Coordinates of N, CA and C in Angstrom, one line a residue:
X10 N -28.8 20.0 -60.8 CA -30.0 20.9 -60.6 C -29.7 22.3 -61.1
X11 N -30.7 23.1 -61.1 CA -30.6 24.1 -61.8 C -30.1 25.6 -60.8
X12 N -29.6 26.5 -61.1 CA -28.7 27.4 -60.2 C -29.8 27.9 -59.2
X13 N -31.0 28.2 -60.1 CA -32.5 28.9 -59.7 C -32.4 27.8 -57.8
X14 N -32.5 26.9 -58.0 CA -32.8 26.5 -57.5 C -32.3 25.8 -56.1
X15 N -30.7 25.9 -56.7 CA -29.4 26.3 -55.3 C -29.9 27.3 -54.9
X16 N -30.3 27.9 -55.7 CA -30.1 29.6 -54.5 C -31.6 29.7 -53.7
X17 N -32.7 29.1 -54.3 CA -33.9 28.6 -53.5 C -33.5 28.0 -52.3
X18 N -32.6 26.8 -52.3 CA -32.5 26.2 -51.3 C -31.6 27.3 -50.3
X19 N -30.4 28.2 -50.6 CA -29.9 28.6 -49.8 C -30.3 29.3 -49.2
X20 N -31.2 30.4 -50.0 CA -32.4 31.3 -49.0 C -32.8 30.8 -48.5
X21 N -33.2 29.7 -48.6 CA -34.7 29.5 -46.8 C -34.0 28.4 -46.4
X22 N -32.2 28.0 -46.7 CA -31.9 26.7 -45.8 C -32.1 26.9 -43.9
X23 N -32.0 28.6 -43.3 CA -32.7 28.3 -42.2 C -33.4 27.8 -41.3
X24 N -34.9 27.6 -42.6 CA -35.9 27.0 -42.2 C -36.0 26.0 -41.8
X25 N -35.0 25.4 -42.7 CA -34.7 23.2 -42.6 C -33.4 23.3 -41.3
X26 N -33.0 24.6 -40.8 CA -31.9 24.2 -39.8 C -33.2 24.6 -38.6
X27 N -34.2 25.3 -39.1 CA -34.7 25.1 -37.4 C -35.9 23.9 -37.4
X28 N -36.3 23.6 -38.2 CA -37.4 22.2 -38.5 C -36.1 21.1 -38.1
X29 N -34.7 20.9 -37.9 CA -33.8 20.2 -37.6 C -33.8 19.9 -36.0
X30 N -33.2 21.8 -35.9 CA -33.6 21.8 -34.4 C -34.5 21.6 -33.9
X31 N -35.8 21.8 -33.9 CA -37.1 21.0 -33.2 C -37.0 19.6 -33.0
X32 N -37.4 19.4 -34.1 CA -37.2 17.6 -34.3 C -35.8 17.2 -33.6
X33 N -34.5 17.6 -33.6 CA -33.9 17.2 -32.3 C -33.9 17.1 -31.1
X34 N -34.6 18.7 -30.9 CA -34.9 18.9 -29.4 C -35.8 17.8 -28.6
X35 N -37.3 17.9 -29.8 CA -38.4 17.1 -29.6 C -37.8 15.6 -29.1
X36 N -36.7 15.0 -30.0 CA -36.4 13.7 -29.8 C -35.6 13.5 -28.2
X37 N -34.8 14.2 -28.0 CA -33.7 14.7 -26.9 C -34.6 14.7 -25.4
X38 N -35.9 15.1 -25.8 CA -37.1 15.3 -24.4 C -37.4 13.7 -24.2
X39 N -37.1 13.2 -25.4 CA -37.6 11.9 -25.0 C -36.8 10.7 -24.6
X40 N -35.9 11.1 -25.2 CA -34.3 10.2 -25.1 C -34.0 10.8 -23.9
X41 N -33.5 11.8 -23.4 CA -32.5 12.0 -22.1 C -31.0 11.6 -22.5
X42 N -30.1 11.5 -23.3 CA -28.9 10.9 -23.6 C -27.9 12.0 -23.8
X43 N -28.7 12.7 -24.4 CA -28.2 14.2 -24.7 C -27.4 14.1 -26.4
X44 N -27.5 12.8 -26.8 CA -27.0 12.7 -28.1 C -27.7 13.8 -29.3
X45 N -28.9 13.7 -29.0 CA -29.9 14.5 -30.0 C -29.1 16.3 -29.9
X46 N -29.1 16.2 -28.5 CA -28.9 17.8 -28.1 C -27.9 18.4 -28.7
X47 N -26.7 17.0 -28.9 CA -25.8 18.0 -29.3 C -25.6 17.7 -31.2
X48 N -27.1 17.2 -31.5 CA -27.1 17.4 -33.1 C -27.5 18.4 -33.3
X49 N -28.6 19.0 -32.2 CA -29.6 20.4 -32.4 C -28.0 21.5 -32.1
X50 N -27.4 21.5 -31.3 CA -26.3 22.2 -31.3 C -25.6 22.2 -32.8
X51 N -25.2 21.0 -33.4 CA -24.4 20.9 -35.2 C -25.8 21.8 -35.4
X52 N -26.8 21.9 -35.7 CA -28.1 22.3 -36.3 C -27.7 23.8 -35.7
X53 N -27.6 24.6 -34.5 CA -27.4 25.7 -34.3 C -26.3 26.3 -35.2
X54 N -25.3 25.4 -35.3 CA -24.1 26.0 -35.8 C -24.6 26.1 -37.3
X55 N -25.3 25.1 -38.0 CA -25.6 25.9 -39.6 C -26.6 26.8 -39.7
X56 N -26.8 26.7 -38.7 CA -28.1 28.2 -38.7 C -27.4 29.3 -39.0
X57 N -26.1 29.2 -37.9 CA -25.7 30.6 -38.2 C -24.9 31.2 -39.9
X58 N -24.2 29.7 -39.6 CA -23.6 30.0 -41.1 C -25.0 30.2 -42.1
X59 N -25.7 29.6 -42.2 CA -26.6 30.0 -42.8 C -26.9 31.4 -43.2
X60 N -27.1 32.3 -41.9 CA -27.6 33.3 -41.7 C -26.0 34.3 -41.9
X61 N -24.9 34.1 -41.8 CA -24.1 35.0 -41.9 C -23.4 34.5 -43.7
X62 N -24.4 34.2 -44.7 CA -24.5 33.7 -46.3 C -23.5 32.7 -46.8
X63 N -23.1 31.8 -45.8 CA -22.8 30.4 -46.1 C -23.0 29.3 -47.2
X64 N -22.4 28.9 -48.6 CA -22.9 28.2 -49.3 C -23.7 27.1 -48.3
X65 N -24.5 26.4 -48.8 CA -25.6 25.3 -47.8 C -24.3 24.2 -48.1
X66 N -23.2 23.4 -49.1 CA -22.8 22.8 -48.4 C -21.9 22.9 -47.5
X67 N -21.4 24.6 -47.2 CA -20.3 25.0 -45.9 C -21.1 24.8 -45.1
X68 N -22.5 25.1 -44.3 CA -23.7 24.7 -43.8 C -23.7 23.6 -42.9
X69 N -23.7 22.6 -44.2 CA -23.5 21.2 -43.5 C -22.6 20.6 -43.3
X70 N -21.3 21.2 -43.6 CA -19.8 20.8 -43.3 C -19.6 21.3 -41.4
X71 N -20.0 22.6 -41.7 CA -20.0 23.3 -40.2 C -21.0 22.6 -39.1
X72 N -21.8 22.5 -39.5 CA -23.0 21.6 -38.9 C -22.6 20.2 -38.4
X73 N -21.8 19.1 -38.9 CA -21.5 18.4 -38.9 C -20.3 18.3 -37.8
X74 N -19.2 19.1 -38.4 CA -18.4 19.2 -37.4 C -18.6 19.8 -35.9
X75 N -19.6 20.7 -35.9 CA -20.1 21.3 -34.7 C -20.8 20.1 -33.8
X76 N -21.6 19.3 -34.6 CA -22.3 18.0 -33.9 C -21.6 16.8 -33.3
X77 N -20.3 16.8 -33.8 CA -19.5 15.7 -33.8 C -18.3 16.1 -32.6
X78 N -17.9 17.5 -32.7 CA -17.4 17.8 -31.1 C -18.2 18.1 -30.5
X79 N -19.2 18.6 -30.1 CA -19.9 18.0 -29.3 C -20.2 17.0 -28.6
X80 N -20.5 15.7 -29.8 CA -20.6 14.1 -28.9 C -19.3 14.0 -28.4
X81 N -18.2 14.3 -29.6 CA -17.1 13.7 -28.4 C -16.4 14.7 -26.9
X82 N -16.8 15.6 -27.3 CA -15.8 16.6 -26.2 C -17.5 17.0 -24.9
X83 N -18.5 17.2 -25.3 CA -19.3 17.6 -24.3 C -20.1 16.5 -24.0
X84 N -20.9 15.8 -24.7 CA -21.9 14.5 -24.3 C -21.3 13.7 -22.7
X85 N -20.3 13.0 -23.0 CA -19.7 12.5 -21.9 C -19.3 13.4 -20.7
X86 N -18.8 14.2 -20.5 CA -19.2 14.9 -19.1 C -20.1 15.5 -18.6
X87 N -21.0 16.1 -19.8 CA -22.3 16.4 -19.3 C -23.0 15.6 -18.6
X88 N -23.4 14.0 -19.3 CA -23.7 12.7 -18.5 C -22.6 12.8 -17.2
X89 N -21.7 12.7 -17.0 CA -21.3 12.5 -15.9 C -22.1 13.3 -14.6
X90 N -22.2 14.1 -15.2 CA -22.6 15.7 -14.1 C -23.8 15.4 -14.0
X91 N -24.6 15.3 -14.6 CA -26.2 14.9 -14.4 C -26.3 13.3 -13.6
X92 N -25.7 12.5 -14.0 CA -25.8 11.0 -13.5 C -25.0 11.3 -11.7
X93 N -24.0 12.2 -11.5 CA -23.6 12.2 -10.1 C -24.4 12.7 -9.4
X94 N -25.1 13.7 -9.9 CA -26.7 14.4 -8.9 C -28.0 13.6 -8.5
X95 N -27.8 12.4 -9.2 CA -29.0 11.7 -9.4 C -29.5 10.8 -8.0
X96 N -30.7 11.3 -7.5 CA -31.3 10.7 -6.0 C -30.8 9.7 -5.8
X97 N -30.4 9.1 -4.9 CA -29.9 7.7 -4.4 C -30.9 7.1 -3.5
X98 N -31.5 8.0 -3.3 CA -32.8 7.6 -2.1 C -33.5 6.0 -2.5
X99 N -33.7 5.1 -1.8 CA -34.6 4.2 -2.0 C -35.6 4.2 -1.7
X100 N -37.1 3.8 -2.6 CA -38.6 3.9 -2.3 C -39.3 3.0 -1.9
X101 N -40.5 2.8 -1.1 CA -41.1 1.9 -1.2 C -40.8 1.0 -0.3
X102 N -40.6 -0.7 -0.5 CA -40.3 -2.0 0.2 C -38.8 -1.7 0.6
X103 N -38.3 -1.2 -0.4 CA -36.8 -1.1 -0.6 C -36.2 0.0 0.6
X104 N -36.8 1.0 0.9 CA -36.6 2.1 2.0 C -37.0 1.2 3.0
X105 N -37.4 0.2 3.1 CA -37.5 -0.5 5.1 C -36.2 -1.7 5.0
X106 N -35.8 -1.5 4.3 CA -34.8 -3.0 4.1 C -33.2 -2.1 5.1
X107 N -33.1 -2.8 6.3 CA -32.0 -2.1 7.1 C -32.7 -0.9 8.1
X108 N -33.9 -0.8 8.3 CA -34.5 0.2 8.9 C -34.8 -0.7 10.3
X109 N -34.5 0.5 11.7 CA -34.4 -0.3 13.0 C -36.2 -0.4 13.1
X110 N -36.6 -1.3 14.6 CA -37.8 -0.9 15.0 C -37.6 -1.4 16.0
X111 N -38.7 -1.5 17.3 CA -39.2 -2.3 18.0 C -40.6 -3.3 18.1
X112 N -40.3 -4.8 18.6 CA -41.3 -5.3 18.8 C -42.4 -4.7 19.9
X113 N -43.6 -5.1 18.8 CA -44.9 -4.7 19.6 C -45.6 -5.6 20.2
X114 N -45.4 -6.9 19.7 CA -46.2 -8.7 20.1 C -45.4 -9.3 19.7
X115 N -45.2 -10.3 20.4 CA -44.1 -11.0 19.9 C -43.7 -11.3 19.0
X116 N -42.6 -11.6 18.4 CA -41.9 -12.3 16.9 C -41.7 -13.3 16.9
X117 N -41.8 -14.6 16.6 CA -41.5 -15.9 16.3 C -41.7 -16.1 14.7
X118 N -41.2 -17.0 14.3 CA -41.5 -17.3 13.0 C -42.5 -17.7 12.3
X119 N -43.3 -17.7 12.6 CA -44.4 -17.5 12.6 C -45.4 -16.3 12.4
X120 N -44.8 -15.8 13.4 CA -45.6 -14.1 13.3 C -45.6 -13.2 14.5
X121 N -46.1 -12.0 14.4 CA -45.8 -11.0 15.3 C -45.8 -9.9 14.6
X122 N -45.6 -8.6 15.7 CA -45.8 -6.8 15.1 C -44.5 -6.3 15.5
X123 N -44.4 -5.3 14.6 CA -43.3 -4.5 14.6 C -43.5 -3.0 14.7
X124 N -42.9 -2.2 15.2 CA -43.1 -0.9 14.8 C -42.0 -0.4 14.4
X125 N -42.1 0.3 13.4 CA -40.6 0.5 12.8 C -40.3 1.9 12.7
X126 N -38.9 2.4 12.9 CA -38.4 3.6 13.0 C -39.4 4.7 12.1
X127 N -40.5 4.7 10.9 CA -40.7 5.5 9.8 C -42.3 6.0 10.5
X128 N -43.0 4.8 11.8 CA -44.0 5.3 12.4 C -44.6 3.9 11.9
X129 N -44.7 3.4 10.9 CA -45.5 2.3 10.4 C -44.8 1.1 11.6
X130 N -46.6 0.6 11.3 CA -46.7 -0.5 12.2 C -46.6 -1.8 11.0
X131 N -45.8 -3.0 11.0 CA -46.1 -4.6 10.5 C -46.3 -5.4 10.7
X132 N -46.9 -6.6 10.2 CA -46.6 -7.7 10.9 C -45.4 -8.1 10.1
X133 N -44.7 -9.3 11.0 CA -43.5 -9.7 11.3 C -43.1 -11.2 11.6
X134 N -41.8 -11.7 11.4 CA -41.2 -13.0 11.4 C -40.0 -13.1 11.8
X135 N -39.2 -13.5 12.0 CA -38.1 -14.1 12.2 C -37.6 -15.0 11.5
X136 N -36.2 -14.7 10.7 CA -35.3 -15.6 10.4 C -35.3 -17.0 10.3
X137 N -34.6 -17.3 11.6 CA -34.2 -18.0 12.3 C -35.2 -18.7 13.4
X138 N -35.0 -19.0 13.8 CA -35.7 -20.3 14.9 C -35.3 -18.9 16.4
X139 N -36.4 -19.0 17.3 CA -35.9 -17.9 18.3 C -37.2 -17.2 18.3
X140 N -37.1 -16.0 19.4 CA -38.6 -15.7 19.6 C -38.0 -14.4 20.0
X141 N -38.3 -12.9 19.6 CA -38.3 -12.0 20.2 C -39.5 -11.4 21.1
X142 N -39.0 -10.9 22.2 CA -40.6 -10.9 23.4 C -40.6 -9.3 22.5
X143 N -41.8 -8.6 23.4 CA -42.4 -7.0 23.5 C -41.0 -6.3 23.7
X144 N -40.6 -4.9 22.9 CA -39.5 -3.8 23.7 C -38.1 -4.0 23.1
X145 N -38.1 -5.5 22.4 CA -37.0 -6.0 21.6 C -36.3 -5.1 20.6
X146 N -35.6 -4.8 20.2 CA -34.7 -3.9 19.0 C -34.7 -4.6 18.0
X147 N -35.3 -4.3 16.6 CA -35.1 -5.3 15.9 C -34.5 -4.5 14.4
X148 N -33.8 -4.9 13.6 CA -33.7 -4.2 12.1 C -34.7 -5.1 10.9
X149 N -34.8 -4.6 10.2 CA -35.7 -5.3 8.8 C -34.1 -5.7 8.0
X150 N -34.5 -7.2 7.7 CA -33.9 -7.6 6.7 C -34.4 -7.8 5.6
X151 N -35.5 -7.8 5.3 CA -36.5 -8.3 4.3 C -37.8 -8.1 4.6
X152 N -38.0 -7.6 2.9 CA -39.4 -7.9 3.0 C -40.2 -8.7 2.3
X153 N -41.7 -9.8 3.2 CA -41.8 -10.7 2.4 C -43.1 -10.9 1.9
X154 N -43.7 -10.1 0.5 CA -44.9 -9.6 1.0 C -45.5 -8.6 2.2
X155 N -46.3 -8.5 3.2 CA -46.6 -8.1 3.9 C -46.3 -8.0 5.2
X156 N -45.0 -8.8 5.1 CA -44.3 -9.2 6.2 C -43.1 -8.6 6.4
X157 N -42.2 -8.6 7.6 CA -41.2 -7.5 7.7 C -40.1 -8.8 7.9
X158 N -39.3 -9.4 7.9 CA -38.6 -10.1 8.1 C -37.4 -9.6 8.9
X159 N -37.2 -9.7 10.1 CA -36.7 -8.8 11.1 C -35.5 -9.5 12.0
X160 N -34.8 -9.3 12.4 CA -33.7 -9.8 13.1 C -33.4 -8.9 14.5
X161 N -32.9 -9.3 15.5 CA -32.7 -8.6 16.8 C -31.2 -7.4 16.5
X162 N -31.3 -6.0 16.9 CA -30.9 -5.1 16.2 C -29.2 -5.3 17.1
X163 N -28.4 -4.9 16.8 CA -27.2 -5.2 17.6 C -26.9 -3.5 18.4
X164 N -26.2 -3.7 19.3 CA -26.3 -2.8 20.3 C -26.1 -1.1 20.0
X165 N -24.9 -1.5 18.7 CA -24.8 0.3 17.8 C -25.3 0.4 17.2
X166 N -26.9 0.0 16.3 CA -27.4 0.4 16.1 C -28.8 1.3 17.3
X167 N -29.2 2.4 16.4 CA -30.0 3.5 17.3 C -31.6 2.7 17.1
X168 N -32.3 2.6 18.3 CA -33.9 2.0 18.0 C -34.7 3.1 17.9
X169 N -35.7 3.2 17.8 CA -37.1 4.1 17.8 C -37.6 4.0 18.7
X170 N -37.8 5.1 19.6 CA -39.3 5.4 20.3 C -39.9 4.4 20.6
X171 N -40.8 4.0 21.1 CA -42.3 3.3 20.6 C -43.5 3.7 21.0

């Protein structure tokens, strides 16, 4: 290529280091991995070289290497740190599974109501063969469909109100 035209590229290589960074960032919002983030990081680092009159291939030598510690030295603990903060909470069906209550109508296998520690009322089954009367302690083992699949609660566990 012609010199005219190195030195075109070197003047506004900038421009291609922040159209880099976008387009990593952009990609990084959508991944969550943090892989992207730390190319936009290699991309930060030839900006500067860029900007402090860096030939463009010192540019992308520094770029490179700035992207590559990165993945190896920050990517992995960053994940770490973000994945240990992460809710553990269960939602949904899955939040009554081990939740106490008491019987409201009897339980047989069949059927019956529950009221369960969260205020919600169910209907209800049993396991096993066996009949829980009204006032019973019971924990959810399952849920089956619309049903609470319930067992008689054992004495350390704490009941609810009713």
């Amino acid at each position: 290529m012609d010199f005219a035209v190195w030195e075109f590229i070197g003047q506004w290589a900038w421009v291609g280091w922040i159209v880099l960074i976008a387009l990593f960032l952009a990609i990084e919002v959508m991944a969550s991995e943090l892989t992207f983030l730390m190319l936009a990081l290699g991309s930060a680092a030839g900006i500067v070289a860029a900007l402090a009159g860096a030939p463009v291939w010192l540019q992308v030598i520094i770029a490179a290497v700035a992207a590559v510690a990165g993945l190896t030295l920050l990517r992995a603990p960053l994940l770490r740190r973000l994945r240990r903060s992460s809710d553990p909470q269960k939602f949904n069906v899955d939040a009554l599974i081990g939740l106490n209550g008491m019987v409201t109508e009897t339980v047989t296998a069949i059927g019956g109501r529950v009221k369960l520690a969260n205020g919600d009322s169910w209907s209800a089954r049993v396991q096993t063969g066996g009949e829980l009367p009204p006032a019973t302690p019971v924990v959810v083992q399952q849920i089956n469909g619309a049903t609470a699949i319930v067992a008689r609660a054992t004495a350390t566990t704490p009941t609810p109100e009713s």
